Short mmCIF file of C-alpha atoms and ligand atoms in Angstrom, two decimals:
data_model
loop_
_atom_site.label_atom_id
_atom_site.label_comp_id
_atom_site.label_asym_id
_atom_site.label_seq_id
_atom_site.Cartn_x
_atom_site.Cartn_y
_atom_site.Cartn_z
CA UNK L 1 -0.20 -0.13 0.15
CA UNK L 2 2.15 2.56 -1.24
CA UNK L 3 -0.03 4.41 -3.95
CA UNK L 4 0.40 8.09 -3.55
CA UNK L 5 -2.49 10.39 -2.59
CA UNK L 6 -3.24 11.86 -6.67
CA UNK L 7 -4.31 14.36 -7.83
CA UNK L 8 -6.35 13.14 -10.40
CA UNK L 9 -10.53 12.64 -9.54
CA UNK L 10 -11.74 9.07 -11.28
CA UNK L 11 -13.75 11.51 -14.71
CA UNK L 12 -9.68 12.77 -14.84
CA UNK L 13 -10.23 16.55 -13.68
CA UNK L 14 -7.77 17.67 -11.54
CA UNK L 15 -7.98 19.27 -7.90
CA UNK L 16 -5.42 19.89 -5.48
CA UNK L 17 -3.66 17.47 -4.08
CA UNK L 18 -4.26 17.32 -0.43
CA UNK L 19 -1.28 19.19 1.96
CA UNK L 20 -1.24 16.29 3.85
CA UNK L 21 -2.35 12.17 3.60
CA UNK L 22 -6.16 11.32 4.74
CA UNK L 23 -7.36 9.05 6.40
CA UNK L 24 -11.47 8.43 6.74
CA UNK L 25 -12.32 6.99 9.19
CA UNK L 26 -16.27 6.90 8.58
CA UNK L 27 -17.23 5.24 4.99
CA UNK L 28 -19.91 2.96 4.26
CA UNK L 29 -19.17 -0.52 2.13
CA UNK L 30 -21.83 -2.44 1.34
CA UNK L 31 -23.16 -6.03 0.11
CA UNK L 32 -24.89 -7.46 -3.04
CA UNK L 33 -27.18 -9.45 -0.27
CA UNK L 34 -27.56 -11.20 2.71
CA UNK L 35 -26.70 -13.80 0.33
CA UNK L 36 -22.56 -12.78 0.64
CA UNK L 37 -22.32 -14.26 3.83
CA UNK L 38 -24.00 -17.88 3.41
CA UNK L 39 -20.48 -19.14 2.80
CA UNK L 40 -18.88 -17.71 5.91
CA UNK L 41 -22.10 -19.63 8.98
CA UNK L 42 -22.27 -22.15 10.31
CA UNK L 43 -25.04 -24.43 10.87
CA UNK L 44 -28.32 -23.95 12.79
CA UNK L 45 -27.73 -20.12 11.21
CA UNK L 46 -27.10 -21.13 8.09
CA UNK L 47 -31.09 -22.69 8.32
CA UNK L 48 -31.83 -19.55 9.86
CA UNK L 49 -30.58 -17.49 6.86
CA UNK L 50 -33.31 -19.52 4.54
CA UNK L 51 -35.84 -17.55 6.08
CA UNK L 52 -33.71 -14.54 6.87
CA UNK L 53 -36.19 -11.65 7.03
CA UNK L 54 -34.17 -9.31 7.93
CA UNK L 55 -35.20 -6.64 11.11
CA UNK L 56 -37.86 -5.27 10.20
CA UNK L 57 -40.02 -3.87 13.16
CA UNK L 58 -40.14 -7.78 13.91
CA UNK L 59 -36.50 -7.82 16.51
CA UNK L 60 -36.44 -11.63 14.86
CA UNK L 61 -35.64 -13.95 11.75
CA UNK L 62 -37.46 -17.16 12.45
CA UNK L 63 -35.47 -19.65 13.59
CA UNK L 64 -37.25 -22.33 11.19
CA UNK L 65 -38.74 -19.49 8.67
CA UNK L 66 -42.23 -17.69 8.67
CA UNK L 67 -44.88 -19.47 6.98
CA UNK L 68 -45.81 -23.58 6.01
CA UNK L 69 -43.48 -24.80 3.39
CA UNK L 70 -46.06 -26.41 1.49
CA UNK L 71 -47.27 -22.16 0.98
CA UNK L 72 -43.69 -21.75 -0.66
CA UNK L 73 -44.12 -19.49 -4.53
CA UNK L 74 -41.77 -20.93 -6.35
CA UNK L 75 -41.11 -17.78 -7.77
CA UNK L 76 -39.83 -17.13 -4.40
CA UNK L 77 -42.41 -14.02 -3.96
CA UNK L 78 -44.06 -14.14 -0.33
CA UNK L 79 -46.09 -16.84 0.73
CA UNK L 80 -49.82 -15.20 0.57
CA UNK L 81 -49.82 -12.82 -2.35
CA UNK L 82 -50.64 -15.31 -4.63
CA UNK L 83 -54.47 -15.27 -4.74
CA UNK L 84 -54.85 -18.98 -6.61
CA UNK L 85 -52.75 -20.89 -4.38
CA UNK L 86 -54.53 -19.52 -1.41
CA UNK L 87 -57.58 -20.23 -2.89
CA UNK L 88 -56.85 -23.43 -3.36
CA UNK L 89 -54.54 -24.33 -0.38
CA UNK L 90 -57.84 -22.97 2.16
CA UNK L 91 -61.03 -21.61 0.49
CA UNK L 92 -61.44 -24.71 -1.79
CA UNK L 93 -59.23 -27.47 0.14
CA UNK L 94 -61.38 -26.39 3.80
CA UNK L 95 -64.97 -25.43 1.72
CA UNK L 96 -64.75 -21.76 2.94
CA UNK L 97 -67.67 -19.91 3.42
CA UNK L 98 -66.14 -16.81 4.05
CA UNK L 99 -62.50 -15.75 5.22
CA UNK L 100 -61.20 -12.23 7.00
CA UNK L 101 -58.24 -10.98 5.40
CA UNK L 102 -55.72 -9.45 7.79
CA UNK L 103 -52.87 -8.39 5.86
CA UNK L 104 -49.64 -8.08 7.26
CA UNK L 105 -48.31 -4.88 6.89
CA UNK L 106 -49.45 -3.00 9.60
CA UNK L 107 -48.34 1.41 9.37
CA UNK L 108 -49.59 1.31 12.12
CA UNK L 109 -47.28 0.25 13.89
CA UNK L 110 -44.47 3.15 12.72
CA UNK L 111 -42.87 4.58 15.51
CA UNK L 112 -42.50 7.83 13.65
CA UNK L 113 -43.77 9.42 10.04
CA UNK L 114 -46.90 9.37 11.37
CA UNK L 115 -48.43 10.47 7.46
CA UNK L 116 -46.08 8.41 5.90
CA UNK L 117 -48.43 5.63 7.68
CA UNK L 118 -51.53 7.35 6.76
CA UNK L 119 -50.75 6.94 2.99
CA UNK L 120 -49.12 3.77 3.23
CA UNK L 121 -52.41 2.39 5.23
CA UNK L 122 -54.54 4.66 2.70
CA UNK L 123 -52.53 3.45 0.23
CA UNK L 124 -52.88 -0.45 0.92
CA UNK L 125 -56.58 -0.69 1.11
CA UNK L 126 -56.80 0.52 -2.69
CA UNK L 127 -54.62 -1.41 -3.96
CA UNK L 128 -55.80 -5.20 -1.85
CA UNK L 129 -59.70 -4.01 -2.22
CA UNK L 130 -58.64 -4.23 -6.03
CA UNK L 131 -56.53 -7.15 -5.92
CA UNK L 132 -57.62 -9.53 -3.25
CA UNK L 133 -61.61 -8.11 -2.10
CA UNK L 134 -62.60 -7.78 -6.03
CA UNK L 135 -61.04 -11.33 -6.66
CA UNK L 136 -63.22 -13.91 -4.12
CA UNK L 137 -66.60 -13.00 -2.34
CA UNK L 138 -66.46 -15.18 0.68
CA UNK L 139 -63.10 -12.39 1.38
CA UNK L 140 -64.31 -10.21 3.66
CA UNK L 141 -61.66 -7.15 4.27
CA UNK L 142 -60.61 -5.38 7.35
CA UNK L 143 -59.83 -0.97 6.40
CA UNK L 144 -56.82 -0.62 6.92
CA UNK L 145 -56.02 2.82 9.07
CA UNK L 146 -52.98 4.57 11.30
CA UNK L 147 -53.72 5.62 13.92
CA UNK L 148 -51.40 7.67 15.21
CA UNK L 149 -53.01 10.77 13.72
CA UNK L 150 -56.27 9.60 14.63
CA UNK L 151 -58.21 12.07 11.94
CA UNK L 152 -56.53 10.24 9.19
CA UNK L 153 -58.09 7.07 10.63
CA UNK L 154 -61.44 7.87 10.80
CA UNK L 155 -61.58 9.45 7.16
CA UNK L 156 -59.99 5.81 6.29
CA UNK L 157 -63.33 4.88 8.05
CA UNK L 158 -65.64 6.48 6.81
CA UNK L 159 -63.86 6.14 3.18
CA UNK L 160 -64.41 2.15 3.16
CA UNK L 161 -66.78 1.92 5.45
CA UNK L 162 -69.85 0.86 3.47
CA UNK L 163 -68.31 -0.98 1.23
CA UNK L 164 -69.73 -4.20 1.50
CA UNK L 165 -66.88 -6.42 2.06
CA UNK L 166 -65.31 -4.96 4.76
CA UNK L 167 -66.02 -6.06 7.46
CA UNK L 168 -63.09 -4.26 9.77
CA UNK L 169 -61.54 -1.60 11.34
CA UNK L 170 -58.21 -2.82 11.62
CA UNK L 171 -56.05 -1.83 14.60
CA UNK L 172 -52.57 -3.76 15.02
CA UNK L 173 -51.77 -4.44 18.58
CA UNK L 174 -48.08 -2.39 18.45
CA UNK L 175 -46.45 -1.01 22.18
CA UNK L 176 -49.43 2.02 22.98
CA UNK L 177 -52.78 1.52 24.74
CA UNK L 178 -55.21 1.13 21.73
CA UNK L 179 -57.94 2.47 24.62
CA UNK L 180 -56.37 6.40 25.75
CA UNK L 181 -59.57 8.26 25.11
CA UNK L 182 -56.83 9.49 22.29
CA UNK L 183 -57.53 7.13 19.95
CA UNK L 184 -62.36 6.84 20.36
CA UNK L 185 -62.79 8.96 17.41
CA UNK L 186 -62.29 5.29 15.74
CA UNK L 187 -63.68 3.58 18.17
CA UNK L 188 -67.06 6.23 17.56
CA UNK L 189 -66.06 6.22 13.61
CA UNK L 190 -65.86 1.99 13.65
CA UNK L 191 -69.88 2.13 15.59
CA UNK L 192 -71.31 4.51 12.69
CA UNK L 193 -70.52 2.35 10.67
CA UNK L 194 -71.29 -0.95 11.92
CA UNK L 195 -67.64 -3.02 11.82
CA UNK L 196 -66.23 -4.17 14.11
CA UNK L 197 -62.71 -3.61 15.32
CA UNK L 198 -60.06 -6.30 14.39
CA UNK L 199 -56.59 -6.89 16.68
CA UNK L 200 -53.96 -8.55 15.60
CA UNK L 201 -50.45 -8.26 16.91
CA UNK L 202 -48.06 -6.17 15.40
CA UNK L 203 -44.57 -6.66 15.00
CA UNK L 204 -43.37 -4.10 17.56
CA UNK L 205 -44.74 -6.08 19.73
CA UNK L 206 -43.14 -6.38 23.47
CA UNK L 207 -43.18 -7.87 26.46
CA UNK L 208 -43.21 -6.81 29.95
CA UNK L 209 -39.82 -6.49 30.15
CA UNK L 210 -39.42 -5.17 26.87
CA UNK L 211 -37.71 -7.95 23.95
CA UNK L 212 -36.41 -11.04 24.96
CA UNK L 213 -33.27 -12.61 23.70
CA UNK L 214 -35.22 -15.55 21.47
CA UNK L 215 -38.27 -15.45 19.22
CA UNK L 216 -39.69 -18.28 21.23
CA UNK L 217 -40.18 -16.53 24.13
CA UNK L 218 -41.69 -13.15 22.59
CA UNK L 219 -43.76 -15.85 20.90
CA UNK L 220 -44.84 -17.51 23.72
CA UNK L 221 -45.63 -14.08 25.90
CA UNK L 222 -46.79 -11.90 23.17
CA UNK L 223 -50.37 -13.11 24.43
CA UNK L 224 -49.47 -10.07 27.62
CA UNK L 225 -50.19 -7.07 25.04
CA UNK L 226 -53.39 -8.63 23.94
CA UNK L 227 -54.23 -9.24 28.49
CA UNK L 228 -53.41 -5.31 28.49
CA UNK L 229 -54.97 -3.93 25.78
CA UNK L 230 -58.46 -6.58 26.74
CA UNK L 231 -57.90 -4.53 30.37
CA UNK L 232 -57.30 -1.18 29.38
CA UNK L 233 -60.02 -0.52 26.13
CA UNK L 234 -62.93 -1.60 29.02
CA UNK L 235 -61.50 0.22 32.34
CA UNK L 236 -60.90 3.22 29.47
CA UNK L 237 -64.39 3.15 28.59
CA UNK L 238 -64.39 2.24 25.25
CA UNK L 239 -67.77 0.40 26.04
CA UNK L 240 -69.62 3.45 27.95
CA UNK L 241 -68.42 5.96 25.49
CA UNK L 242 -69.88 3.94 22.62
CA UNK L 243 -71.83 0.94 23.17
CA UNK L 244 -71.69 -0.59 20.10
CA UNK L 245 -67.74 -1.70 19.83
CA UNK L 246 -66.83 -4.92 19.17
CA UNK L 247 -63.38 -5.99 18.90
CA UNK L 248 -62.23 -9.05 17.84
CA UNK L 249 -58.75 -10.43 18.89
CA UNK L 250 -56.58 -12.20 16.74
CA UNK L 251 -54.31 -14.33 17.62
CA UNK L 252 -53.85 -13.46 20.77
CA UNK L 253 -54.25 -16.72 22.66
CA UNK L 254 -57.73 -16.67 24.87
CA UNK L 255 -56.84 -19.14 27.74
CA UNK L 256 -55.95 -16.85 29.66
CA UNK L 257 -58.98 -14.81 29.93
CA UNK L 258 -60.71 -16.82 32.25
CA UNK L 259 -58.47 -15.75 35.24
CA UNK L 260 -57.84 -12.20 33.63
CA UNK L 261 -61.81 -12.13 33.82
CA UNK L 262 -61.14 -12.69 37.78
CA UNK L 263 -58.11 -10.50 38.69
CA UNK L 264 -60.15 -7.21 36.88
CA UNK L 265 -63.34 -8.78 38.31
CA UNK L 266 -61.49 -8.91 41.63
CA UNK L 267 -59.61 -5.66 41.50
CA UNK L 268 -62.62 -3.74 40.43
CA UNK L 269 -64.58 -4.52 43.97
CA UNK L 270 -62.16 -2.83 45.31
CA UNK L 271 -61.22 0.10 42.89
CA UNK L 272 -64.27 0.91 40.87
CA UNK L 273 -64.25 4.32 42.78
CA UNK L 274 -60.77 5.46 40.18
CA UNK L 275 -62.86 4.54 37.31
CA UNK L 276 -66.21 5.33 37.75
CA UNK L 277 -67.65 5.00 34.77
CA UNK L 278 -66.94 1.45 34.26
CA UNK L 279 -70.78 0.54 35.29
CA UNK L 280 -70.37 -3.37 35.41
CA UNK L 281 -67.75 -6.08 36.05
CA UNK L 282 -65.12 -5.53 33.53
CA UNK L 283 -66.12 -9.91 32.80
CA UNK L 284 -69.48 -8.68 31.63
CA UNK L 285 -67.89 -6.46 29.25
CA UNK L 286 -65.70 -9.57 27.69
CA UNK L 287 -68.76 -11.76 26.79
CA UNK L 288 -70.01 -8.96 25.43
CA UNK L 289 -67.53 -6.72 23.35
CA UNK L 290 -64.80 -9.29 23.05
CA UNK L 291 -64.51 -11.93 20.43
CA UNK L 292 -61.29 -14.36 20.61
CA UNK L 293 -60.05 -16.31 17.30
CA UNK L 294 -58.73 -19.85 18.29
CA UNK L 295 -55.47 -19.93 16.49
CA UNK L 296 -53.01 -20.82 17.42
CA UNK L 297 -54.91 -23.41 19.79
CA UNK L 298 -52.37 -25.28 23.05
CA UNK L 299 -52.61 -28.43 22.99
CA UNK L 300 -52.78 -29.45 26.30
CA UNK L 301 -55.32 -32.26 27.59
CA UNK L 302 -58.09 -32.52 26.08
CA UNK L 303 -60.19 -32.36 29.23
CA UNK L 304 -58.52 -29.08 30.05
CA UNK L 305 -59.52 -27.09 26.94
CA UNK L 306 -62.89 -27.74 27.54
CA UNK L 307 -62.22 -27.34 30.77
CA UNK L 308 -61.20 -23.47 29.58
CA UNK L 309 -64.36 -23.20 27.65
CA UNK L 310 -66.66 -23.48 31.18
CA UNK L 311 -64.67 -21.52 32.57
CA UNK L 312 -65.04 -18.03 30.12
CA UNK L 313 -69.14 -19.29 31.01
CA UNK L 314 -69.28 -18.35 27.66
CA UNK L 315 -69.33 -20.54 23.92
CA UNK L 316 -69.85 -17.25 21.69
CA UNK L 317 -66.78 -16.06 22.50
CA UNK L 318 -64.56 -18.00 20.52
CA UNK L 319 -64.56 -17.78 16.48
CA UNK L 320 -62.01 -20.20 14.39
CA UNK L 321 -59.59 -19.09 12.51
CA UNK L 322 -56.46 -20.54 10.61
CA UNK L 323 -53.29 -17.64 10.19
CA UNK L 324 -52.63 -19.19 6.81
CA UNK L 325 -49.71 -18.93 5.63
CA UNK L 326 -48.13 -19.35 8.73
CA UNK L 327 -45.71 -21.63 9.94
CA UNK L 328 -48.44 -22.17 13.01
CA UNK L 329 -51.41 -22.79 10.34
CA UNK L 330 -53.93 -24.45 12.27
CA UNK L 331 -55.64 -26.75 10.54
CA UNK L 332 -59.47 -27.13 10.48
CA UNK L 333 -59.85 -30.91 10.08
CA UNK L 334 -57.55 -31.52 13.62
CA UNK L 335 -57.08 -28.68 15.93
CA UNK L 336 -60.62 -27.93 17.78
CA UNK L 337 -59.65 -30.05 20.91
CA UNK L 338 -61.65 -33.64 20.16
CA UNK L 339 -63.63 -32.74 23.34
CA UNK L 340 -65.28 -30.62 22.54
CA UNK L 341 -69.10 -31.13 20.40
CA UNK L 342 -70.12 -31.01 17.68
CA UNK L 343 -72.61 -27.88 18.69
CA UNK L 344 -70.19 -26.58 20.35
CA UNK L 345 -67.51 -26.79 17.20
CA UNK L 346 -70.58 -25.09 15.30
CA UNK L 347 -70.05 -21.80 17.46
CA UNK L 348 -66.55 -21.86 16.55
CA UNK L 349 -66.54 -22.40 13.13
CA UNK L 350 -68.86 -20.67 11.87
CA UNK L 351 -71.97 -19.17 14.53
CA UNK L 352 -69.65 -17.09 16.32
CA UNK L 353 -67.91 -15.56 14.14
CA UNK L 354 -71.25 -14.85 11.25
CA UNK L 355 -73.27 -13.53 14.90
CA UNK L 356 -69.85 -10.96 15.22
CA UNK L 357 -69.24 -10.24 12.45
CA UNK L 358 -73.38 -9.31 11.20
CA UNK L 359 -72.94 -11.43 8.09
CA UNK L 360 -75.56 -12.89 6.42
CA UNK L 361 -75.82 -16.31 5.99
CA UNK L 362 -73.82 -18.26 3.29
CA UNK L 363 -75.73 -20.37 1.40
CA UNK L 364 -74.11 -23.74 2.18
CA UNK L 365 -75.00 -22.66 6.21
CA UNK L 366 -78.06 -24.54 6.19
CA UNK L 367 -76.31 -28.13 5.88
CA UNK Y 1 -45.46 -57.25 3.13
CA UNK Y 2 -42.61 -55.96 0.61
CA UNK Y 3 -42.21 -53.27 -2.86
CA UNK Y 4 -39.76 -52.06 -4.43
CA UNK Y 5 -40.03 -47.87 -4.90
CA UNK Y 6 -37.67 -46.67 -6.66
CA UNK Y 7 -33.20 -47.46 -7.72
CA UNK Y 8 -30.97 -47.76 -5.15
CA UNK Y 9 -29.18 -44.21 -6.60
CA UNK Y 10 -33.15 -42.51 -7.11
CA UNK Y 11 -32.40 -40.50 -4.18
CA UNK Y 12 -28.57 -38.94 -3.21
CA UNK Y 13 -27.87 -37.48 0.65
CA UNK Y 14 -30.04 -35.84 1.30
CA UNK Y 15 -32.79 -35.77 -0.35
CA UNK Y 16 -36.32 -37.15 0.14
CA UNK Y 17 -39.83 -37.90 -2.21
CA UNK Y 18 -43.48 -39.13 -1.46
CA UNK Y 19 -43.97 -43.17 -2.65
CA UNK Y 20 -47.34 -44.64 -2.50
CA UNK Y 21 -46.91 -48.41 -0.86
CA UNK Y 22 -49.78 -50.84 -1.27
CA UNK Y 23 -52.47 -48.25 0.07
CA UNK Y 24 -50.03 -45.86 2.10
CA UNK Y 25 -48.52 -42.65 1.63
CA UNK Y 26 -45.19 -43.27 2.70
CA UNK Y 27 -41.63 -40.72 2.36
CA UNK Y 28 -38.98 -41.59 1.78
CA UNK Y 29 -36.08 -39.86 2.50
CA UNK Y 30 -31.39 -40.90 2.07
CA UNK Y 31 -29.63 -39.78 5.30
CA UNK Y 32 -26.45 -38.11 5.10
CA UNK Y 33 -24.70 -40.92 5.34
CA UNK Y 34 -26.68 -42.58 3.19
CA UNK Y 35 -28.95 -45.17 4.10
CA UNK Y 36 -32.37 -45.34 2.86
CA UNK Y 37 -35.63 -44.53 5.48
CA UNK Y 38 -38.94 -44.60 5.35
CA UNK Y 39 -42.10 -42.76 7.05
CA UNK Y 40 -45.43 -42.74 6.53
CA UNK Y 41 -45.94 -39.00 4.68
CA UNK Y 42 -49.32 -38.09 7.93
CA UNK Y 43 -47.92 -35.40 10.18
CA UNK Y 44 -49.40 -37.20 13.76
CA UNK Y 45 -50.02 -33.18 14.84
CA UNK Y 46 -52.37 -31.91 12.72
CA UNK Y 47 -52.04 -34.04 9.42
CA UNK Y 48 -49.90 -31.93 6.99
CA UNK Y 49 -47.62 -33.88 4.38
CA UNK Y 50 -44.30 -34.88 5.81
CA UNK Y 51 -43.32 -34.80 2.31
CA UNK Y 52 -43.63 -31.24 1.78
CA UNK Y 53 -40.94 -30.61 4.74
CA UNK Y 54 -37.38 -30.41 5.72
CA UNK Y 55 -34.35 -32.79 5.42
CA UNK Y 56 -32.60 -31.42 7.74
CA UNK Y 57 -29.96 -31.71 10.49
CA UNK Y 58 -30.86 -29.97 14.07
CA UNK Y 59 -29.45 -28.10 17.09
CA UNK Y 60 -28.76 -31.51 19.91
CA UNK Y 61 -28.98 -30.70 23.26
CA UNK Y 62 -26.73 -28.88 24.08
CA UNK Y 63 -25.25 -26.40 26.97
CA UNK Y 64 -27.80 -22.52 27.78
CA UNK Y 65 -26.18 -20.60 24.89
CA UNK Y 66 -24.34 -23.30 22.80
CA UNK Y 67 -24.95 -24.50 19.42
CA UNK Y 68 -24.40 -28.36 18.57
CA UNK Y 69 -25.66 -28.80 15.13
CA UNK Y 70 -25.68 -32.08 14.38
CA UNK Y 71 -28.16 -35.44 12.99
CA UNK Y 72 -27.64 -33.83 8.96
CA UNK Y 73 -30.12 -35.25 7.01
CA UNK Y 74 -31.48 -37.61 9.77
CA UNK Y 75 -35.13 -35.35 10.60
CA UNK Y 76 -37.86 -34.81 8.82
CA UNK Y 77 -39.41 -31.44 9.97
CA UNK Y 78 -42.92 -30.84 9.33
CA UNK Y 79 -43.70 -28.03 6.80
CA UNK Y 80 -46.25 -26.73 8.98
CA UNK Y 81 -45.60 -27.23 12.51
CA UNK Y 82 -42.24 -27.83 12.19
CA UNK Y 83 -42.59 -30.39 15.39
CA UNK Y 84 -38.83 -32.61 14.00
CA UNK Y 85 -38.88 -36.23 13.62
CA UNK Y 86 -36.05 -38.41 14.05
CA UNK Y 87 -35.73 -40.72 10.31
CA UNK Y 88 -34.80 -43.48 12.13
CA UNK Y 89 -37.30 -43.94 14.69
CA UNK Y 90 -39.89 -41.61 13.36
CA UNK Y 91 -39.96 -40.57 16.95
CA UNK Y 92 -40.47 -36.38 17.34
CA UNK Y 93 -37.28 -34.75 19.40
CA UNK Y 94 -38.73 -33.17 22.07
CA UNK Y 95 -41.01 -36.01 24.58
CA UNK Y 96 -43.85 -37.01 23.81
CA UNK Y 97 -44.35 -40.65 23.28
CA UNK Y 98 -47.41 -39.62 21.32
CA UNK Y 99 -45.79 -37.74 18.90
CA UNK Y 100 -44.37 -40.80 16.83
CA UNK Y 101 -44.95 -41.12 13.27
CA UNK Y 102 -44.93 -44.67 11.24
CA UNK Y 103 -41.62 -46.13 10.34
CA UNK Y 104 -40.67 -49.12 7.59
CA UNK Y 105 -37.59 -51.02 7.11
CA UNK Y 106 -36.31 -50.56 4.37
CA UNK Y 107 -33.90 -52.92 2.46
CA UNK Y 108 -31.75 -52.59 -0.78
CA UNK Y 109 -31.88 -55.45 -2.50
CA UNK Y 110 -30.54 -55.79 -5.94
CA UNK Y 111 -29.85 -51.95 -6.31
CA UNK Y 112 -33.79 -51.21 -5.82
CA UNK Y 113 -35.04 -49.75 -2.68
CA UNK Y 114 -37.41 -52.07 -1.19
CA UNK Y 115 -39.88 -50.64 1.94
CA UNK Y 116 -41.63 -53.70 4.19
CA UNK Y 117 -45.05 -53.12 5.49
S1 FES Z 1 -49.08 -31.00 10.91
FE1 FES Z 1 -46.94 -30.95 11.68
S2 FES Z 1 -46.19 -30.56 12.62
FE2 FES Z 1 -48.41 -29.86 12.46
#
């Protein structure tokens, strides 16, 4: 390394030679792609790289891949992005009556640039109405909004609220308390348009102590955010202000619900003074205003699961979901516990969602 | 009962394929060491086709914070929830005796792969 500083630029123009040697202490070289690193990696992390998702909002790359391996597309596009494949693997394979689309693009959890979040949500709605909802009348839709600026969210709800296939507003659970009065205009708009508000975890969900070290920890305890949101919505008076509000909790689990209801009621008896707008026992709000999707359903002793439903004191709170095309997909044929009666299964597979989303009966439903 | 399913060169180590043996759907795998093995092609969990999964190695039980990789091409990982099965026994790698896939004996005879069922 003896090259002297040159006085020619790459274009050959003459510039004054530097009068001294130079050390630049910050220059950014880049890889063409993450694959450049593969020759230098070994298992088990080489296996992770097959499914590399980067460090986007989700702080983990998936150790085993985020999708069903049989949903991967030959052209390398993202699983779930091909209507024909989705139709075959899900709608037709299981003879589904309706499927509520919830996407996986959530500007709602952006933690900065909120106007951009609004523009992205709005563009997404336009795109997916054309490219998904209009392709199949079994699809029902979720209006994507950016709650960071509630007025923008309300505008989006007003724009799409009367679309015949739109059944809910999607508010992903991130790191903010969605029951806070700051967001109340969104519930008012959803009530006015008679839409459910669907809550699915956003990738930025963290736990009681922030970001745990491993994906398996995060995936196990992200229910905390759902539990917190149930409590937060009730005690911040969303249902007292907007009694028509219906909340669908999606992919957050449900086996924690009995203990949460007990604990909330227990505290309410002593601490009601702090939230006098809450007029009834909190568990009553849960039963009236919330429904919970089943996937990913745990599989303990099937008797325990039946008792879990008994402890909820309602067989109307659960709605079936698959989470297609994700790795933890629940099969309609095999995932509900064997102890559930045909009547209970019918409610979970169909009636509960039909009633909650106020859907017209599908032609097949008379079966 | 026995059935010839393919030539012994049909798969290279690390490959797998779905085969029909009598009325049964079976997944034939060729392990990293060159041996063949065969399992029923249905996951005992929720019924996915194991032949859509990955024939892989995996992390072996180890000390905290340590990764020891082994069982190269001797583990079949389900395409759905990624339960892992030892292809030599059909047993899941976690402790649950119910999580077991039926395993078939495989022999090589006159250059052919034979599955006994
Ligand atoms: S269906 Fe195979 S692991 Fe669930």
